[in-house]
CSV table of C-alpha atoms in Angstrom, one decimal:
chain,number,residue,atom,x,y,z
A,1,UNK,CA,3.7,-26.6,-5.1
A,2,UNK,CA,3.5,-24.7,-1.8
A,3,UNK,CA,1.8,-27.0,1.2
A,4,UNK,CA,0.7,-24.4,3.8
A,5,UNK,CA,-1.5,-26.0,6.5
A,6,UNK,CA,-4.3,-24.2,7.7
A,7,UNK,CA,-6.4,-24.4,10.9
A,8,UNK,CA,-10.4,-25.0,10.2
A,9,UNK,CA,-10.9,-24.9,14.1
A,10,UNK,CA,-9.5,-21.2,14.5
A,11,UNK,CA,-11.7,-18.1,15.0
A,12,UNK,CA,-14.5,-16.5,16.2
A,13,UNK,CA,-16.7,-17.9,13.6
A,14,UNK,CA,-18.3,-21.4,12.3
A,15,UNK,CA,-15.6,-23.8,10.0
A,16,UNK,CA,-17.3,-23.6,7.6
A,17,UNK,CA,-16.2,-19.9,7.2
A,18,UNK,CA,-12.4,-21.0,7.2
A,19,UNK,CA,-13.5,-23.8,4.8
A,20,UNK,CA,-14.8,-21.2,2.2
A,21,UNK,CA,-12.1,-19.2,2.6
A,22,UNK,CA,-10.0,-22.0,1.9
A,23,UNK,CA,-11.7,-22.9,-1.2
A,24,UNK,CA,-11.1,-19.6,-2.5
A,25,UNK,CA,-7.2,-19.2,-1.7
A,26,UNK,CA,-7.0,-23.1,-4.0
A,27,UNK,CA,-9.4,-21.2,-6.9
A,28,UNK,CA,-6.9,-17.8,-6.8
A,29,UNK,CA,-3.6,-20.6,-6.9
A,30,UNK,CA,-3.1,-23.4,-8.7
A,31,UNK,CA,0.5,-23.8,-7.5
A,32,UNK,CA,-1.2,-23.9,-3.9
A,33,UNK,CA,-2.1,-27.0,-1.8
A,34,UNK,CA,-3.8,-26.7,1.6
A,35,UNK,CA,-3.4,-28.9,4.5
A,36,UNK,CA,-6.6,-28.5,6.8
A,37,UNK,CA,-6.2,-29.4,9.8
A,38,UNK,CA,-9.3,-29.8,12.1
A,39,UNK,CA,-12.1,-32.4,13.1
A,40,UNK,CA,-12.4,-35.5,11.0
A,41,UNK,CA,-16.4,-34.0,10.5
A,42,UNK,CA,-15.3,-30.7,9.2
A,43,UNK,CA,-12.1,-31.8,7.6
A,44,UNK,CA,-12.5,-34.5,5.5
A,45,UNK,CA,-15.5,-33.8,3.8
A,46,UNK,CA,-14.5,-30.8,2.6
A,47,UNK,CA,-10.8,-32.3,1.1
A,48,UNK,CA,-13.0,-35.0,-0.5
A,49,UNK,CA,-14.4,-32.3,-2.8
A,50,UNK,CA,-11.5,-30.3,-3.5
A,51,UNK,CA,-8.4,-31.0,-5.3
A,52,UNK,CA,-4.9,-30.5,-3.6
A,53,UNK,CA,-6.5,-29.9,0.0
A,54,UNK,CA,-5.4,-32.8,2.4
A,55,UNK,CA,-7.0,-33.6,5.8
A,56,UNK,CA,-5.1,-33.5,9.2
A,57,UNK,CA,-7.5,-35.1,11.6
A,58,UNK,CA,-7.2,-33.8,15.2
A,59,UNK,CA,-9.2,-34.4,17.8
A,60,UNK,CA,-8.4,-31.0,20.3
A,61,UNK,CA,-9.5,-27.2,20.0
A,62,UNK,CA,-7.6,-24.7,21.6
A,63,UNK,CA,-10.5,-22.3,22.6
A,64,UNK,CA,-9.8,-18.4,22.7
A,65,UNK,CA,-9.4,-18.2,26.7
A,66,UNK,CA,-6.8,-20.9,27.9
A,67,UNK,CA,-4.0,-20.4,29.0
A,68,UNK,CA,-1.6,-20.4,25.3
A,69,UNK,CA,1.0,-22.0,26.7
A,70,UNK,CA,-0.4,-24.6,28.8
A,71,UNK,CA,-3.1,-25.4,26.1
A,72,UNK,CA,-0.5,-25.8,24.0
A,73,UNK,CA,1.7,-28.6,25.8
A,74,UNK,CA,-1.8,-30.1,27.2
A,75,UNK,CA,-3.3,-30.5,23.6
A,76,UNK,CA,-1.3,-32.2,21.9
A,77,UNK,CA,-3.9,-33.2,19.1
A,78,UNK,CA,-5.0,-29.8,18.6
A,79,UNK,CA,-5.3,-28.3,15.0
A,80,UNK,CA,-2.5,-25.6,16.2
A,81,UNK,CA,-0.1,-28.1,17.8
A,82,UNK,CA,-0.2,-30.7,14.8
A,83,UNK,CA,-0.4,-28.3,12.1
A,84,UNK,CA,2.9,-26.4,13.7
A,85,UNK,CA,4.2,-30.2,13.9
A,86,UNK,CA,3.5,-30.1,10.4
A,87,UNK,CA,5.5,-27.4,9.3
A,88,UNK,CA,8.6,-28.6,11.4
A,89,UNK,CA,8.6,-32.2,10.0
A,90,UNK,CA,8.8,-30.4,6.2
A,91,UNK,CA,4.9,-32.4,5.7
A,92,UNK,CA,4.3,-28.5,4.9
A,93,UNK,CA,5.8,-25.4,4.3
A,94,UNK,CA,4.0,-22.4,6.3
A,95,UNK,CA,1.3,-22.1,9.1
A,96,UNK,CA,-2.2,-19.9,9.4
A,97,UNK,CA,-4.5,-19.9,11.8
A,98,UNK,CA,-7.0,-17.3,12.7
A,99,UNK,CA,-7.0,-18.8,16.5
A,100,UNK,CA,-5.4,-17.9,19.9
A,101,UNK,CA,-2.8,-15.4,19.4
A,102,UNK,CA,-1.2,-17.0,22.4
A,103,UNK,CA,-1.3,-20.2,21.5
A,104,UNK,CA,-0.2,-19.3,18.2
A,105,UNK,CA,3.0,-17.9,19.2
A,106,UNK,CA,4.0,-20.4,21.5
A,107,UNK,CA,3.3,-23.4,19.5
A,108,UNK,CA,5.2,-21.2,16.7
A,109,UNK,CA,8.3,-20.5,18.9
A,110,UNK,CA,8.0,-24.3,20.5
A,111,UNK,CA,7.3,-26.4,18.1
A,112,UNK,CA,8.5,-24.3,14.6
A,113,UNK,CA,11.4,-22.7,16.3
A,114,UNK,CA,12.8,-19.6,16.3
A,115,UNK,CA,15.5,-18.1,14.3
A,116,UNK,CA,19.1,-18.4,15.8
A,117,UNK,CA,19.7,-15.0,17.6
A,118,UNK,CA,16.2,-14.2,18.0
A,119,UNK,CA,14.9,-13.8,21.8
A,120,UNK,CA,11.6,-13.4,20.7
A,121,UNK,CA,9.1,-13.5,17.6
A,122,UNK,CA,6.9,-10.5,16.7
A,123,UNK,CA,3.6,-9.8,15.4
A,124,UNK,CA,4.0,-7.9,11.7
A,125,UNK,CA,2.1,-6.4,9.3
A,126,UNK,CA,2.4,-4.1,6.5
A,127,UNK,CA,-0.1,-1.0,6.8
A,128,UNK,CA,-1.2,1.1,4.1
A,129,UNK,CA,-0.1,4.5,3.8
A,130,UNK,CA,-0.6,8.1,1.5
A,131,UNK,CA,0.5,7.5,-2.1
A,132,UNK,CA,0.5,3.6,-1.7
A,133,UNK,CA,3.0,3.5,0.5
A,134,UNK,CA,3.0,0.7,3.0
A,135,UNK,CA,4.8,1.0,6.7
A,136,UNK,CA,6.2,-2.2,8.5
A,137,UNK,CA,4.6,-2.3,11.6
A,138,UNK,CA,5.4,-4.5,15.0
A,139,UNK,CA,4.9,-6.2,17.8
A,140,UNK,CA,1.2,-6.1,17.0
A,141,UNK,CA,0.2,-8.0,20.2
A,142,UNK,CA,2.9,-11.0,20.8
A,143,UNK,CA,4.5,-9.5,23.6
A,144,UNK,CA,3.2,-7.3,26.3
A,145,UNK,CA,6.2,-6.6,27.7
A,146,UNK,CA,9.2,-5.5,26.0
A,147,UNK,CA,12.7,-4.7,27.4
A,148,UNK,CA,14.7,-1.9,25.3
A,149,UNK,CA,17.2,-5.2,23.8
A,150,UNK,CA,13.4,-6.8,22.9
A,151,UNK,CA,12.8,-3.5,20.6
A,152,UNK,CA,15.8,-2.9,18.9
A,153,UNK,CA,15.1,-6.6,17.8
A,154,UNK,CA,12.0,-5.5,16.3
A,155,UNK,CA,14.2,-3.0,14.7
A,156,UNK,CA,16.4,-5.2,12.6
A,157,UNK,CA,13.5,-7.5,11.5
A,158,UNK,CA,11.3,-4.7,10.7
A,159,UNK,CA,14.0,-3.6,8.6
A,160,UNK,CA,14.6,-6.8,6.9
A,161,UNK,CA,10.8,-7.1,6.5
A,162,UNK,CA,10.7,-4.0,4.8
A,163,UNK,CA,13.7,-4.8,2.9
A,164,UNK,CA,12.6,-8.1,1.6
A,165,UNK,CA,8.9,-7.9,1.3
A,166,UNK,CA,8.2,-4.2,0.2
A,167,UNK,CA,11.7,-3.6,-1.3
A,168,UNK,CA,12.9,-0.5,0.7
A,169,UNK,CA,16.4,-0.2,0.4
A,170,UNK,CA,17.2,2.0,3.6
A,171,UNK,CA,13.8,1.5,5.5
A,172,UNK,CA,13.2,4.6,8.4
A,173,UNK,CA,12.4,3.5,11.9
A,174,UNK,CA,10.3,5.5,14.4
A,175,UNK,CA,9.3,4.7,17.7
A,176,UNK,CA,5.7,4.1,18.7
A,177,UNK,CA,5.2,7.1,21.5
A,178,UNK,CA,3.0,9.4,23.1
A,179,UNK,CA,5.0,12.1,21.4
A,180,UNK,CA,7.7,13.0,19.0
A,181,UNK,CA,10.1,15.2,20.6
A,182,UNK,CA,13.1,12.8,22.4
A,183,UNK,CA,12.0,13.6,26.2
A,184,UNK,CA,8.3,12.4,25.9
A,185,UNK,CA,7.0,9.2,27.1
A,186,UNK,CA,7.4,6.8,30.3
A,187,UNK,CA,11.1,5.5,31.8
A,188,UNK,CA,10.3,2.2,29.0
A,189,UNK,CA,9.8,4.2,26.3
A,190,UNK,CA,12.6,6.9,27.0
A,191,UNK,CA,14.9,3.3,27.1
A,192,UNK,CA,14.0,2.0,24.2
A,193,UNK,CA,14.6,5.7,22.6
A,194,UNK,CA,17.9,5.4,24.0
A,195,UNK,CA,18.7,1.9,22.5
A,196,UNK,CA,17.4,2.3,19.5
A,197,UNK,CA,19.7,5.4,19.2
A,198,UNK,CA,22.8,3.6,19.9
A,199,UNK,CA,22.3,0.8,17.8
A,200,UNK,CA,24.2,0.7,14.6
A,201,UNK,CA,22.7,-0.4,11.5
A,202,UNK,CA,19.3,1.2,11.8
A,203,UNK,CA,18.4,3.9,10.3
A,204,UNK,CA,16.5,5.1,13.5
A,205,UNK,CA,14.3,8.3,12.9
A,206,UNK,CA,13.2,9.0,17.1
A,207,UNK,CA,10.1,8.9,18.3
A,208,UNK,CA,6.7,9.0,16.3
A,209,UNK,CA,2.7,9.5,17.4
A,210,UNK,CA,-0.1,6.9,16.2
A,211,UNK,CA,-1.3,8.9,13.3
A,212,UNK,CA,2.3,8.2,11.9
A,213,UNK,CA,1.0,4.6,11.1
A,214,UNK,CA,-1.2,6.1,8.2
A,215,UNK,CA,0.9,8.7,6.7
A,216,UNK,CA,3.8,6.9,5.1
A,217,UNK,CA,6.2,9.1,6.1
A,218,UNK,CA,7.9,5.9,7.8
A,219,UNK,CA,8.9,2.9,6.6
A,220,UNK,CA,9.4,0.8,10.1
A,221,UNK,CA,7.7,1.8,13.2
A,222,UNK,CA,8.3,-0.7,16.4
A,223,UNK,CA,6.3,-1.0,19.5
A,224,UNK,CA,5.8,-3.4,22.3
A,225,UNK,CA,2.8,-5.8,21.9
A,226,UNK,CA,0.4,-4.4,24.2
A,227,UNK,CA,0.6,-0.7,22.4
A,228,UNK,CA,0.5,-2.4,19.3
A,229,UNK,CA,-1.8,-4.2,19.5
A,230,UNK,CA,-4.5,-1.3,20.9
A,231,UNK,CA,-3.2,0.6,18.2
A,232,UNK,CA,-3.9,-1.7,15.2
A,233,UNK,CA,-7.4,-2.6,16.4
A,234,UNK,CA,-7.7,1.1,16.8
A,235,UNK,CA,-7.2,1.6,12.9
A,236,UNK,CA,-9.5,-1.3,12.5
A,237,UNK,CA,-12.2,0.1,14.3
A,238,UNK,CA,-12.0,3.4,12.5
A,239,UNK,CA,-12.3,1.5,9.1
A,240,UNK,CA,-15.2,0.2,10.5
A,241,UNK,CA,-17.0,3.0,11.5
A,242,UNK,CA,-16.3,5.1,8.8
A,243,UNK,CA,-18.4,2.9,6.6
A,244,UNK,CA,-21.4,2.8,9.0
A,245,UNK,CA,-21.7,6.0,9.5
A,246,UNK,CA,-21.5,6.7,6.0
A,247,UNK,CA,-24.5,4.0,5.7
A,248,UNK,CA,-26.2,5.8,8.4
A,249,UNK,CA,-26.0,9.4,7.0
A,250,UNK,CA,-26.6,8.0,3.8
A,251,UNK,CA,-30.3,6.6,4.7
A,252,UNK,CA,-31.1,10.1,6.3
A,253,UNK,CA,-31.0,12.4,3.0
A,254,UNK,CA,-31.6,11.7,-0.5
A,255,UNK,CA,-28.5,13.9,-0.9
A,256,UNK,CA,-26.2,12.5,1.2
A,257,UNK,CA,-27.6,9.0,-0.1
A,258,UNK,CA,-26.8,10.9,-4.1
A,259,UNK,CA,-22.8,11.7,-2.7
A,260,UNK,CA,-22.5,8.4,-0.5
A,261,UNK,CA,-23.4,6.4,-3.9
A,262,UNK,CA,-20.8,8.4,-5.6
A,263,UNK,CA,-18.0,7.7,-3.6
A,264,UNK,CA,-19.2,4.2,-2.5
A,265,UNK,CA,-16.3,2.4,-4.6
A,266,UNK,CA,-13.0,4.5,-3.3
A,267,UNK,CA,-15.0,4.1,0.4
A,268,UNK,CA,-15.0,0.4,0.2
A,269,UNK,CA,-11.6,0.3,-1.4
A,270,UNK,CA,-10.2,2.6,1.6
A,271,UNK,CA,-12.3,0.2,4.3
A,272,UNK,CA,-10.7,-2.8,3.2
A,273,UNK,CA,-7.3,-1.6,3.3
A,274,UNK,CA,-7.9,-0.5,6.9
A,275,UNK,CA,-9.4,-3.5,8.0
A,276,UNK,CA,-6.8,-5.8,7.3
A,277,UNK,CA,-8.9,-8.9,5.5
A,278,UNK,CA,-6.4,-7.8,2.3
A,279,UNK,CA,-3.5,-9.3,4.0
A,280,UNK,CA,-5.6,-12.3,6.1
A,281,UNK,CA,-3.1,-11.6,9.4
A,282,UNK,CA,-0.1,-10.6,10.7
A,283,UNK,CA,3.2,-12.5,10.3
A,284,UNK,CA,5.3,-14.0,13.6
A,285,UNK,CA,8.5,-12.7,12.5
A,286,UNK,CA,11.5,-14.2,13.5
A,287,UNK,CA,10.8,-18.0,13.5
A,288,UNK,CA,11.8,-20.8,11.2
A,289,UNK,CA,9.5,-20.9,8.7
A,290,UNK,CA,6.3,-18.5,7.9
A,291,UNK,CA,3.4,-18.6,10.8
A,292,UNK,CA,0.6,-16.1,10.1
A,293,UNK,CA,-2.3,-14.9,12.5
A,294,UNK,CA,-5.2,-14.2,11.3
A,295,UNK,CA,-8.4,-11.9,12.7
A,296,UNK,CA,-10.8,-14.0,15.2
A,297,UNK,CA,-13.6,-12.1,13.9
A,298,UNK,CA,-12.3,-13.3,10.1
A,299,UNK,CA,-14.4,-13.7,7.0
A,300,UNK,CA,-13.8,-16.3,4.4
A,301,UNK,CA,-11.8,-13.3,2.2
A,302,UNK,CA,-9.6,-12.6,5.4
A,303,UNK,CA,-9.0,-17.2,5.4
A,304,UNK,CA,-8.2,-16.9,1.3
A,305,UNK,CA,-5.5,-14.0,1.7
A,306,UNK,CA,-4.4,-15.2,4.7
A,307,UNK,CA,-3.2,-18.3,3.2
A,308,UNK,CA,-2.3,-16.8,-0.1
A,309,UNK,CA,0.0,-14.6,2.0
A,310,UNK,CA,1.8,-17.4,4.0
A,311,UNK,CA,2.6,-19.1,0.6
A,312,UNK,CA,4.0,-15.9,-0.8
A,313,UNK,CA,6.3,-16.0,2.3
A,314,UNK,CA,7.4,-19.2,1.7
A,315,UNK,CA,7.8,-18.2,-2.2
A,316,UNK,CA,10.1,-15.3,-1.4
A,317,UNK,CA,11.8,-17.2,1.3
A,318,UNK,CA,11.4,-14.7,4.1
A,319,UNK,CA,12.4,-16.6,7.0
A,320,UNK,CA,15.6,-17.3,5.1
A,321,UNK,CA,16.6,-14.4,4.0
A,322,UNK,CA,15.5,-13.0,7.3
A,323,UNK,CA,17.8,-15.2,9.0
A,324,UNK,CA,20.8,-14.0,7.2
A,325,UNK,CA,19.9,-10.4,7.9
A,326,UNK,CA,19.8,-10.7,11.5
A,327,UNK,CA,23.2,-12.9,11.7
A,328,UNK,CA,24.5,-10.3,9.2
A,329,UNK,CA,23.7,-7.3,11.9
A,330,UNK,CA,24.3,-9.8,14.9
C-alpha cells in the first residue's frame, strides 16, 4: 500500500470537490490509501464511508493570500503543515495539495526537506507534445528569482526527471527565451545561457521560444518561476479558449455545429491534455519525498490524478533515484 496524504482544505473550490476527487483516485487504486487531512466536519465523515481513507484532524487553513512562509510557521495545525509532518514522520509516503503554492513549497522544503545538494526545489511538470511526446518542463512558479547556479540546477533534475519518469536516455535541454539565437534576451538570461553552456553533463541545446513547449522537439526546457509560471498558465488558457470558442461558433451555424460535432472527441482529448487536470499538478522536484501542487481552480478529476500521480512517484521512487543523479553529477 501507498499512504499519500492529501489536503481537503486546498483550492479555490468547496471540500467537497477535493473529497470527490479523492473518492475516485481510491476507486482507480486499490493498492492506494489516502490520508485526508482537513476539518474534523469535512474529514471524518467522509473516511467513515470509505475504505483505506484515514482522517488527519487539523484545526488551521492556510488561505491563498498569506504570507507562505509565515503562515506556515504560524499554523502549525494547518492541513499543509501536518500533512507535510506526515510525510516526514514515514505516517505517509507522498504529499498533494491543490493550496498555496507558497506555502506549499516552504512547508515542503521545511518540514519534508530537501535533497542533499539541492539549493532549491522546483515546480515540474511533463507537457504534451507532437507525436506523444512529452517535454520536462520547470520552475513552473516556485521561484521568481533565479541566479544562473539556480538554473543549471533545474538542468540536472529536469534531466533526471526526464530520465526516470518518461525514460529518455539523453534528454535535450533548451532555455526558456525571448529568442533562439545565443545573443537574445536580458543580462539574466544571457547568464544562464552562459552556465548552462559550461556545465558538463547536460546535454544543453541553447536557447528556445514558448511555442517550443508544444512541439516536442525538446525533451527538458528550464526557466525561472516567474516565466514559467506565465508561460504554463498561458497554455492553459489557450486550452480553454479553444473549446469555447469552438462552443461559440458552433451555436452560430448548423454547419459549423455539423463539423464541431465531428471533431468534438479529438477537441476534448486535445483540451484536457492542455489543461493539465490529466496529471492533477506539478511536482516540487528536489525534496525528500514526492510533494505535488495541484490547480487552485481544480476539479474533482484534477484531486483523483493528482493523487494517483504522487503515488506513482512514490512507486517509481523518484526522489530516490533523483537523489543519486544529482550526487552522481555533483
Amino acid at each position: 500500500m501507498v499512504r499519500v496524504v492529501v489536503d481537503a482544505m486546498g483550492g479555490d473550490e468547496k471540500p467537497e470537490v477535493v473529497l470527490e476527487g479523492i473518492a475516485r483516485a481510491l476507486e482507480a487504486d486499490d493498492d492506494l490509501e489516502v490520508v485526508v487531512a482537513g476539518n474534523e466536519d469535512v474529514v471524518v465523515p467522509f473516511c467513515a464511508k470509505h475504505a483505506r481513507a484515514e482522517a488527519l484532524v487539523t484545526t488551521e487553513a492556510i488561505e491563498m493570500d498569506e504570507h507562505p512562509t509565515e503562515a506556515v510557521r504560524r499554523k502549525k495545525d494547518s492541513s499543509i503543515v501536518r500533512g507535510c509532518r506526515a510525510v516526514r514522520a514515514g505516517e505517509a509516503d507522498a504529499f498533494f495539495s491543490a493550496g498555496s503554492t507558497g506555502a506549499i513549497l516552504a512547508a515542503g522544503t521545511l518540514i519534508v526537506g530537501r535533497v542533499k545538494g539541492v539549493s532549491r526545489a522546483a515546480l515540474c511538470a511533463a507537457m504534451p507534445g507532437a507525436a506523444g511526446h512529452m517535454t520536462t518542463v520547470l520552475d513552473l512558479g516556485a521561484n521568481a528569482d533565479c541566479p544562473p547556479e539556480m538554473i543549471v540546477q533545474f538542468a540536472r533534475m529536469g534531466t533526471a526527471y526526464s530520465q526516470i519518469v518518461l525514460g529518455v536516455e539523453n534528454p535535450t535541454v533548451g532555455l526558456l527565451n525571448n529568442g533562439t539565437e545565443e545573443t537574445k534576451g536580458s543580462e539574466a538570461a544571457l547568464a544562464r545561457h552562459a552556465a548552462l553552456a559550461a556545465t558538463k553533463g547536460i546535454n544543453f541545446s541553447g536557447n528556445c521560444e514558448g511555442r517550443d513547449i508544444l512541439t516536442g522537439d525538446l525533451d527538458v526546457i528550464v526557466s525561472d518561476g516567474f516565466t514559467g509560471n506565465i508561460a504554463l498558465k498561458a497554455v492553459e488558457g489557450t486550452a480553454k479558449f479553444i473549446v469555447s470558442a469552438l462552443k461559440a461558433a458552433a451555436g452560430q451555424s448548423k454547419k459549423v455545429a455539423l463539423g464541431a460535432l465531428l471533431v468534438k472527441p479529438a477537441m476534448k482529448e486535445v483540451a484536457a491534455l492542455l489543461s493539465g487536470d490529466r496529471y492533477g499538478g506539478a511536482a516540487l522536484l528536489g525534496l525528500k519525498a514526492p510533494v505535488l501542487v495541484g490547480h487552485g481552480a481544480t476539479n474533482p478529476d484534477a484531486i483523483m490524478n493528482g493523487t494517483l500521480t504522487a503515488a506513482r512517484c512514490v512507486r517509481q521512487n523518484l526522489c530516490g533515484k533523483l537523489a543519486e543523479a544529482i550526487a552522481e553529477a555533483e
